[in-house]
């Protein structure tokens, strides 16, 4: 686990610890000390604690003019035992939403498991976005299946065209433009009977 690092190549575009509007503003990172862990396995010091013992995040990019943020995730998303969605919603999402963020891109290739509960926090999150959206890219198929079992897919857009394996080759606004275009097509597509 300690070898899984958050994506650092966008630091020249954005650094959440230097953004006065970020929930992680002012955080100092000690890359010589591995202190955070998930189930006893140390994780890279670059990940940010947001209230959960099993789910860590890294805000890779935020653009307040466009109202978008890109968040990479690590660990086990456990709503059943740790109520991770509550911590994520209350400590990160609501904070960003108050700053005008209504489009969320979640990168989940390092989400290793999901344990669901109910969909109340997801529903609340979606209701607060007005014209915004939530997109999850590169989540593992079994994680998507489990999230769908708990109706999370009614609020978060998963899979298919959102499996963007080469997302690291894009600049952040190019990735946002690609996802925004896919979302616009999805939202404007005629619905079936």
Coordinates of N, CA and C in Angstrom, one line a residue:
X1 N 0.8 -1.2 0.0 CA 0.0 0.0 0.0 C 0.9 1.3 0.0
X2 N 2.0 1.2 0.7 CA 2.8 2.4 0.8 C 3.4 2.9 -0.6
X3 N 3.4 2.0 -1.5 CA 3.9 2.4 -2.9 C 2.9 3.0 -3.8
X4 N 1.6 3.0 -3.3 CA 0.6 3.7 -4.1 C 0.5 5.2 -3.8
X5 N 1.0 6.0 -4.7 CA 1.1 7.4 -4.4 C 0.0 8.1 -5.1
X6 N -0.5 9.3 -4.6 CA -1.4 10.1 -5.3 C -0.7 10.7 -6.5
X7 N -1.4 11.0 -7.6 CA -0.8 11.5 -8.8 C -0.2 12.9 -8.5
X8 N 1.1 13.0 -8.7 CA 1.8 14.3 -8.4 C 2.0 15.2 -9.6
X9 N 1.9 14.7 -10.8 CA 2.2 15.5 -12.0 C 1.4 16.7 -12.3
X10 N 0.3 16.9 -11.5 CA -0.6 18.1 -11.7 C -0.3 19.1 -10.7
X11 N 0.8 19.0 -9.9 CA 1.1 20.0 -8.8 C 1.4 21.3 -9.4
X12 N 1.9 21.3 -10.7 CA 2.2 22.6 -11.3 C 0.9 23.3 -11.7
X13 N -0.2 22.6 -11.7 CA -1.5 23.2 -12.0 C -2.3 23.6 -10.7
X14 N -2.1 22.8 -9.7 CA -2.9 23.0 -8.5 C -2.3 22.2 -7.3
X15 N -2.3 22.8 -6.1 CA -1.9 22.1 -4.9 C -2.9 22.5 -3.8
X16 N -3.6 21.5 -3.3 CA -4.7 21.7 -2.3 C -4.1 22.3 -1.0
X17 N -2.9 22.1 -0.7 CA -2.3 22.6 0.5 C -2.0 24.1 0.4
X18 N -2.0 24.6 -0.9 CA -1.7 26.0 -1.1 C -2.9 26.8 -1.5
X19 N -4.0 26.1 -1.6 CA -5.3 26.8 -2.0 C -6.1 27.2 -0.7
X20 N -6.2 28.5 -0.5 CA -6.9 29.0 0.7 C -8.4 28.5 0.8
X21 N -9.0 28.1 -0.3 CA -10.3 27.6 -0.4 C -10.4 26.1 -0.1
X22 N -9.3 25.4 -0.1 CA -9.3 23.9 0.1 C -9.5 23.5 1.5
X23 N -10.1 22.4 1.8 CA -10.2 21.9 3.1 C -8.8 21.4 3.7
X24 N -7.8 21.3 2.8 CA -6.5 20.9 3.2 C -5.5 22.0 3.2
X25 N -6.0 23.2 3.1 CA -5.1 24.4 3.0 C -4.1 24.4 4.2
X26 N -2.9 24.6 4.0 CA -1.9 24.8 5.0 C -1.3 23.4 5.5
X27 N -1.8 22.3 5.0 CA -1.3 21.0 5.5 C 0.2 20.9 5.1
X28 N 1.0 20.5 6.0 CA 2.4 20.2 5.7 C 2.6 18.7 5.6
X29 N 3.3 18.3 4.6 CA 3.5 16.9 4.3 C 5.0 16.5 4.7
X30 N 5.1 15.4 5.5 CA 6.4 14.9 5.8 C 6.6 13.6 5.1
X31 N 7.3 13.6 3.9 CA 7.5 12.5 3.1 C 8.5 11.5 3.6
X32 N 9.1 11.8 4.8 CA 10.0 10.9 5.4 C 9.3 10.1 6.5
X33 N 8.1 10.4 6.8 CA 7.4 9.7 7.9 C 6.1 9.1 7.4
X34 N 6.0 7.8 7.5 CA 4.7 7.1 7.1 C 3.9 6.8 8.4
X35 N 2.9 7.7 8.6 CA 2.2 7.6 9.9 C 0.7 7.1 9.7
X36 N 0.1 7.3 8.5 CA -1.2 6.9 8.2 C -1.2 5.5 7.7
X37 N -2.3 4.7 8.1 CA -2.4 3.4 7.6 C -3.8 3.0 7.4
X38 N -4.0 2.0 6.5 CA -5.3 1.3 6.3 C -5.1 -0.1 6.7
X39 N -5.9 -0.6 7.7 CA -5.8 -1.9 8.2 C -4.4 -2.4 8.5
X40 N -3.6 -1.4 9.1 CA -2.2 -1.7 9.5 C -1.2 -1.6 8.4
X41 N -1.6 -1.3 7.2 CA -0.7 -1.1 6.1 C -0.4 0.4 5.9
X42 N 0.8 0.8 6.0 CA 1.1 2.2 5.8 C 0.9 2.6 4.4
X43 N 0.4 3.9 4.3 CA 0.2 4.5 3.0 C 1.1 5.7 2.8
X44 N 1.3 6.1 1.5 CA 2.1 7.2 1.2 C 1.7 8.5 1.9
X45 N 2.6 9.2 2.5 CA 2.2 10.5 3.2 C 1.5 11.5 2.4
X46 N 1.5 11.4 1.1 CA 0.8 12.4 0.3 C -0.7 12.3 0.3
X47 N -1.3 11.2 0.8 CA -2.7 11.0 0.9 C -3.3 11.9 2.0
X48 N -4.5 12.3 1.9 CA -5.1 13.2 2.9 C -6.2 12.4 3.7
X49 N -6.1 12.5 5.0 CA -7.1 12.0 5.9 C -8.3 12.9 5.9
X50 N -9.5 12.3 5.7 CA -10.7 13.1 5.7 C -11.8 12.6 6.7
X51 N -11.3 11.9 7.7 CA -12.2 11.4 8.8 C -12.4 9.9 8.8
X52 N -12.1 9.2 7.8 CA -12.3 7.8 7.7 C -10.9 7.1 7.9
X53 N -11.0 5.9 8.6 CA -9.8 5.1 8.8 C -9.5 4.2 7.6
X54 N -10.4 4.1 6.7 CA -10.2 3.2 5.6 C -10.2 3.8 4.2
X55 N -10.6 5.1 4.1 CA -10.7 5.8 2.8 C -9.9 7.1 2.9
X56 N -8.9 7.3 2.0 CA -8.1 8.5 1.9 C -8.3 9.1 0.6
X57 N -8.0 10.4 0.5 CA -8.2 11.1 -0.8 C -7.1 12.0 -1.1
X58 N -7.1 12.5 -2.3 CA -6.1 13.6 -2.7 C -6.9 14.5 -3.7
X59 N -7.1 15.7 -3.4 CA -7.7 16.6 -4.3 C -6.6 17.0 -5.3
X60 N -6.7 16.5 -6.5 CA -5.7 16.7 -7.5 C -5.8 18.0 -8.2
X61 N -7.0 18.5 -8.3 CA -7.3 19.7 -9.1 C -8.6 20.3 -8.7
X62 N -8.7 21.6 -8.7 CA -9.9 22.3 -8.5 C -9.9 23.6 -9.3
X63 N -11.0 23.9 -10.0 CA -11.1 25.1 -10.8 C -12.5 25.7 -10.3
X64 N -12.4 26.8 -9.6 CA -13.6 27.4 -9.1 C -14.4 28.1 -10.1
X65 N -13.8 28.6 -11.2 CA -14.5 29.3 -12.3 C -15.4 28.3 -13.0
X66 N -14.9 27.1 -13.2 CA -15.7 26.0 -13.8 C -16.5 25.2 -12.9
X67 N -16.2 25.4 -11.6 CA -17.0 24.6 -10.5 C -16.7 23.1 -10.5
X68 N -15.4 22.8 -10.8 CA -15.1 21.4 -10.9 C -13.9 21.0 -10.0
X69 N -13.9 19.8 -9.5 CA -12.8 19.3 -8.7 C -12.5 17.8 -9.2
X70 N -11.3 17.4 -9.1 CA -10.9 16.1 -9.4 C -10.2 15.5 -8.2
X71 N -10.8 14.4 -7.7 CA -10.3 13.8 -6.5 C -9.9 12.3 -6.7
X72 N -8.7 12.0 -6.3 CA -8.2 10.6 -6.4 C -8.4 10.0 -5.0
X73 N -8.8 8.7 -5.0 CA -9.1 8.0 -3.8 C -8.3 6.7 -3.6
X74 N -8.2 6.3 -2.3 CA -7.4 5.2 -2.0 C -8.0 4.4 -0.8
X75 N -8.1 3.1 -0.9 CA -8.5 2.3 0.2 C -9.8 1.6 0.0
X76 N -10.5 1.3 1.1 CA -11.7 0.6 1.1 C -12.8 1.6 1.5
X77 N -13.8 1.7 0.6 CA -15.0 2.6 0.8 C -16.0 1.8 1.6
X78 N -16.1 2.1 2.9 CA -16.9 1.3 3.8 C -17.9 2.2 4.4
X79 N -19.1 2.2 3.8 CA -20.3 2.9 4.4 C -20.9 2.1 5.5
X80 N -20.8 0.8 5.5 CA -21.5 -0.1 6.5 C -20.9 0.1 7.9
X81 N -19.6 0.0 8.0 CA -18.9 0.1 9.3 C -18.5 1.5 9.6
X82 N -17.8 2.2 8.7 CA -17.2 3.5 9.0 C -18.0 4.7 8.5
X83 N -19.1 4.5 7.8 CA -19.9 5.5 7.2 C -19.0 6.5 6.5
X84 N -18.2 6.0 5.6 CA -17.2 6.8 4.8 C -17.9 7.9 4.0
X85 N -19.0 7.6 3.5 CA -19.7 8.6 2.7 C -20.0 9.8 3.5
X86 N -20.4 9.6 4.8 CA -20.7 10.7 5.7 C -19.5 11.6 5.9
X87 N -18.3 10.9 6.2 CA -17.1 11.7 6.4 C -16.7 12.5 5.1
X88 N -16.8 11.8 4.0 CA -16.4 12.4 2.7 C -17.4 13.6 2.4
X89 N -18.7 13.3 2.6 CA -19.7 14.4 2.3 C -19.5 15.6 3.2
X90 N -19.4 15.3 4.5 CA -19.4 16.4 5.5 C -18.0 17.2 5.5
X91 N -16.9 16.4 5.4 CA -15.6 17.1 5.6 C -15.0 17.6 4.3
X92 N -15.4 17.1 3.1 CA -14.8 17.5 1.9 C -15.9 18.1 0.9
X93 N -16.9 17.3 0.6 CA -17.8 17.6 -0.5 C -18.6 18.9 -0.1
X94 N -19.1 19.0 1.1 CA -19.9 20.2 1.5 C -19.0 21.4 1.5
X95 N -17.8 21.2 2.0 CA -16.8 22.3 2.0 C -16.6 22.9 0.6
X96 N -16.3 22.0 -0.3 CA -16.1 22.4 -1.7 C -17.4 23.0 -2.4
X97 N -18.5 22.4 -2.0 CA -19.8 22.8 -2.6 C -20.1 24.3 -2.2
X98 N -19.7 24.6 -0.9 CA -19.9 26.0 -0.4 C -19.0 27.0 -1.2
X99 N -18.0 26.5 -1.8 CA -17.1 27.3 -2.6 C -17.5 27.3 -4.1
X100 N -18.6 26.7 -4.4 CA -19.1 26.8 -5.8 C -18.8 25.6 -6.6
X101 N -18.2 24.5 -6.0 CA -18.0 23.3 -6.8 C -19.2 22.5 -6.9
X102 N -19.6 22.2 -8.2 CA -20.8 21.3 -8.4 C -20.6 20.2 -9.4
X103 N -19.3 20.1 -9.8 CA -19.0 18.9 -10.7 C -17.8 18.2 -10.0
X104 N -18.0 16.9 -9.8 CA -17.0 16.1 -9.0 C -16.6 15.0 -9.9
X105 N -15.3 14.9 -10.1 CA -14.7 13.7 -10.8 C -13.9 12.9 -9.8
X106 N -14.3 11.7 -9.6 CA -13.7 10.8 -8.6 C -12.9 9.8 -9.3
X107 N -11.6 9.6 -9.0 CA -10.8 8.6 -9.6 C -10.6 7.5 -8.6
X108 N -11.1 6.3 -9.1 CA -11.3 5.2 -8.1 C -10.5 3.9 -8.4
X109 N -9.4 4.0 -9.2 CA -8.7 2.8 -9.5 C -8.0 2.2 -8.3
X110 N -7.8 3.0 -7.2 CA -7.2 2.5 -6.0 C -8.3 2.3 -4.9
X111 N -9.5 2.2 -5.3 CA -10.6 1.8 -4.3 C -10.6 0.2 -4.4
X112 N -10.2 -0.4 -3.4 CA -10.0 -1.9 -3.4 C -11.3 -2.6 -3.0
X113 N -12.2 -2.0 -2.4 CA -13.5 -2.7 -2.0 C -14.5 -1.6 -1.6
X114 N -15.8 -2.1 -1.7 CA -16.9 -1.2 -1.3 C -17.9 -2.0 -0.4
X115 N -18.3 -1.4 0.7 CA -19.3 -2.0 1.6 C -20.4 -1.0 1.7
X116 N -21.5 -1.2 1.2 CA -22.6 -0.2 1.2 C -23.5 -0.3 2.5
X117 N -24.3 0.7 2.6 CA -25.3 0.8 3.6 C -26.6 1.3 2.9
X118 N -26.9 2.6 3.0 CA -28.0 3.2 2.3 C -27.5 4.3 1.4
X119 N -28.4 4.9 0.7 CA -28.0 5.9 -0.3 C -28.4 7.3 0.1
X120 N -28.7 7.5 1.4 CA -29.2 8.8 1.8 C -28.1 10.0 1.6
X121 N -26.9 9.7 1.9 CA -25.9 10.8 1.7 C -25.6 11.0 0.2
X122 N -25.7 10.0 -0.6 CA -25.5 10.2 -2.0 C -26.6 11.0 -2.6
X123 N -27.8 10.7 -2.2 CA -29.0 11.4 -2.6 C -28.9 12.9 -2.2
X124 N -28.5 13.1 -1.0 CA -28.4 14.5 -0.5 C -27.3 15.2 -1.3
X125 N -26.2 14.6 -1.6 CA -25.1 15.2 -2.3 C -25.6 15.6 -3.7
X126 N -26.3 14.7 -4.4 CA -26.8 15.0 -5.7 C -27.8 16.1 -5.7
X127 N -28.7 16.2 -4.7 CA -29.7 17.2 -4.6 C -29.1 18.6 -4.4
X128 N -27.9 18.7 -3.8 CA -27.3 19.9 -3.6 C -26.5 20.5 -4.7
X129 N -26.4 19.7 -5.8 CA -25.6 20.1 -7.0 C -26.3 20.9 -8.0
X130 N -27.6 21.1 -7.9 CA -28.4 21.8 -9.0 C -28.1 21.2 -10.3
X131 N -27.3 21.9 -11.2 CA -27.0 21.5 -12.5 C -25.7 20.7 -12.6
X132 N -25.1 20.4 -11.5 CA -23.8 19.7 -11.5 C -24.0 18.2 -11.6
X133 N -22.9 17.5 -11.4 CA -22.9 16.0 -11.6 C -21.7 15.4 -10.8
X134 N -21.8 14.1 -10.7 CA -20.7 13.3 -10.0 C -20.3 12.2 -11.0
X135 N -19.1 12.1 -11.4 CA -18.6 11.1 -12.3 C -17.5 10.3 -11.6
X136 N -17.5 9.0 -11.7 CA -16.5 8.2 -11.1 C -15.8 7.5 -12.3
X137 N -14.5 7.7 -12.4 CA -13.7 7.0 -13.4 C -12.8 6.0 -12.9
X138 N -12.7 4.9 -13.7 CA -11.8 3.8 -13.4 C -12.0 3.1 -12.1
X139 N -13.2 3.0 -11.7 CA -13.5 2.1 -10.5 C -13.6 0.7 -11.0
X140 N -13.1 -0.2 -10.2 CA -13.1 -1.6 -10.6 C -14.5 -2.2 -10.8
X141 N -14.7 -3.1 -11.7 CA -16.0 -3.6 -12.0 C -16.8 -4.1 -10.8
X142 N -16.1 -4.9 -9.9 CA -16.8 -5.5 -8.7 C -17.2 -4.4 -7.7
X143 N -16.4 -3.3 -7.7 CA -16.8 -2.1 -6.9 C -18.0 -1.4 -7.4
X144 N -18.1 -1.2 -8.7 CA -19.2 -0.7 -9.4 C -20.5 -1.5 -9.2
X145 N -20.3 -2.8 -9.3 CA -21.4 -3.8 -9.1 C -22.0 -3.6 -7.7
X146 N -21.1 -3.6 -6.7 CA -21.5 -3.4 -5.3 C -22.2 -2.1 -5.1
X147 N -21.6 -1.0 -5.6 CA -22.2 0.3 -5.5 C -23.6 0.3 -6.1
X148 N -23.7 -0.3 -7.3 CA -25.0 -0.4 -8.0 C -26.0 -1.2 -7.1
X149 N -25.6 -2.2 -6.4 CA -26.5 -3.0 -5.6 C -27.1 -2.1 -4.5
X150 N -26.4 -1.1 -4.1 CA -26.9 -0.1 -3.1 C -27.4 1.2 -3.7
X151 N -27.7 1.1 -5.0 CA -28.3 2.2 -5.7 C -27.5 3.5 -5.8
X152 N -26.2 3.4 -5.5 CA -25.3 4.5 -5.7 C -25.2 5.0 -7.1
X153 N -25.4 4.1 -8.0 CA -25.4 4.5 -9.5 C -26.5 5.4 -9.9
X154 N -27.5 5.6 -9.0 CA -28.5 6.5 -9.3 C -28.0 8.0 -9.2
X155 N -26.9 8.1 -8.5 CA -26.4 9.5 -8.2 C -25.0 9.7 -8.7
X156 N -24.2 8.7 -8.9 CA -22.9 8.8 -9.5 C -22.8 8.1 -10.8
X157 N -22.2 8.7 -11.8 CA -22.1 8.1 -13.1 C -20.9 7.3 -13.2
X158 N -21.0 6.0 -13.6 CA -19.9 5.0 -13.6 C -19.7 4.4 -15.0
X159 N -18.6 3.8 -15.1 CA -18.4 2.8 -16.2 C -18.5 3.2 -17.6
X160 N -18.3 2.3 -18.5 CA -18.5 2.5 -19.9 C -17.5 3.6 -20.4
X161 N -18.0 4.7 -20.9 CA -17.1 5.7 -21.5 C -16.3 6.4 -20.3
X162 N -16.6 6.2 -19.1 CA -15.9 6.8 -18.0 C -14.7 5.9 -17.5
X163 N -14.4 4.8 -18.2 CA -13.2 4.1 -18.0 C -12.1 4.7 -18.8
X164 N -11.5 5.7 -18.3 CA -10.5 6.5 -19.0 C -9.1 6.1 -18.4
X165 N -8.6 5.0 -18.9 CA -7.3 4.4 -18.4 C -6.1 5.3 -18.5
X166 N -6.1 6.2 -19.5 CA -5.0 7.1 -19.8 C -5.3 8.5 -19.2
X167 N -6.0 8.6 -18.2 CA -6.4 9.9 -17.7 C -5.1 10.8 -17.3
X168 N -4.1 10.1 -16.9 CA -2.8 10.8 -16.5 C -2.2 11.5 -17.7
X169 N -2.5 11.2 -18.9 CA -1.9 11.8 -20.1 C -2.6 13.2 -20.4
X170 N -3.7 13.5 -19.8 CA -4.4 14.7 -20.0 C -4.0 15.8 -19.0
X171 N -4.0 17.0 -19.4 CA -4.0 18.1 -18.4 C -5.3 18.1 -17.7
X172 N -5.4 18.6 -16.5 CA -6.7 18.6 -15.7 C -7.9 19.1 -16.5
X173 N -7.8 20.3 -17.1 CA -8.9 20.9 -17.8 C -9.3 20.1 -19.1
X174 N -8.3 19.4 -19.7 CA -8.6 18.6 -20.8 C -9.4 17.4 -20.4
X175 N -9.0 16.8 -19.2 CA -9.8 15.7 -18.7 C -11.2 16.1 -18.3
X176 N -11.3 17.3 -17.7 CA -12.6 17.8 -17.4 C -13.5 18.0 -18.7
X177 N -12.9 18.6 -19.7 CA -13.6 18.8 -21.0 C -14.1 17.5 -21.6
X178 N -13.3 16.5 -21.5 CA -13.7 15.2 -22.0 C -14.8 14.6 -21.3
X179 N -14.8 14.6 -19.9 CA -15.8 14.1 -19.1 C -17.1 15.0 -19.2
X180 N -16.9 16.3 -19.3 CA -18.1 17.2 -19.5 C -18.8 16.9 -20.8
X181 N -18.0 16.6 -21.8 CA -18.7 16.3 -23.1 C -19.4 15.0 -23.1
X182 N -18.9 14.0 -22.4 CA -19.6 12.7 -22.2 C -20.9 12.9 -21.4
X183 N -20.8 13.7 -20.3 CA -21.9 13.9 -19.5 C -23.0 14.7 -20.3
X184 N -22.6 15.7 -21.1 CA -23.6 16.4 -21.9 C -24.3 15.5 -22.8
X185 N -23.6 14.6 -23.4 CA -24.2 13.6 -24.3 C -25.2 12.7 -23.6
X186 N -24.8 12.2 -22.4 CA -25.7 11.4 -21.6 C -26.9 12.1 -21.1
X187 N -26.7 13.4 -20.7 CA -27.9 14.1 -20.2 C -28.8 14.6 -21.3
X188 N -28.3 14.7 -22.6 CA -29.2 15.1 -23.7 C -29.7 14.0 -24.5
X189 N -29.3 12.8 -24.2 CA -29.8 11.6 -24.9 C -31.2 11.3 -24.6
X190 N -32.0 10.9 -25.6 CA -33.4 10.6 -25.3 C -33.5 9.4 -24.4
X191 N -34.5 9.4 -23.5 CA -34.6 8.3 -22.6 C -35.6 7.3 -23.3
X192 N -35.3 6.0 -22.9 CA -36.2 4.9 -23.4 C -37.5 4.9 -22.8
X193 N -38.3 4.0 -23.2 CA -39.7 3.9 -22.7 C -39.7 3.1 -21.4

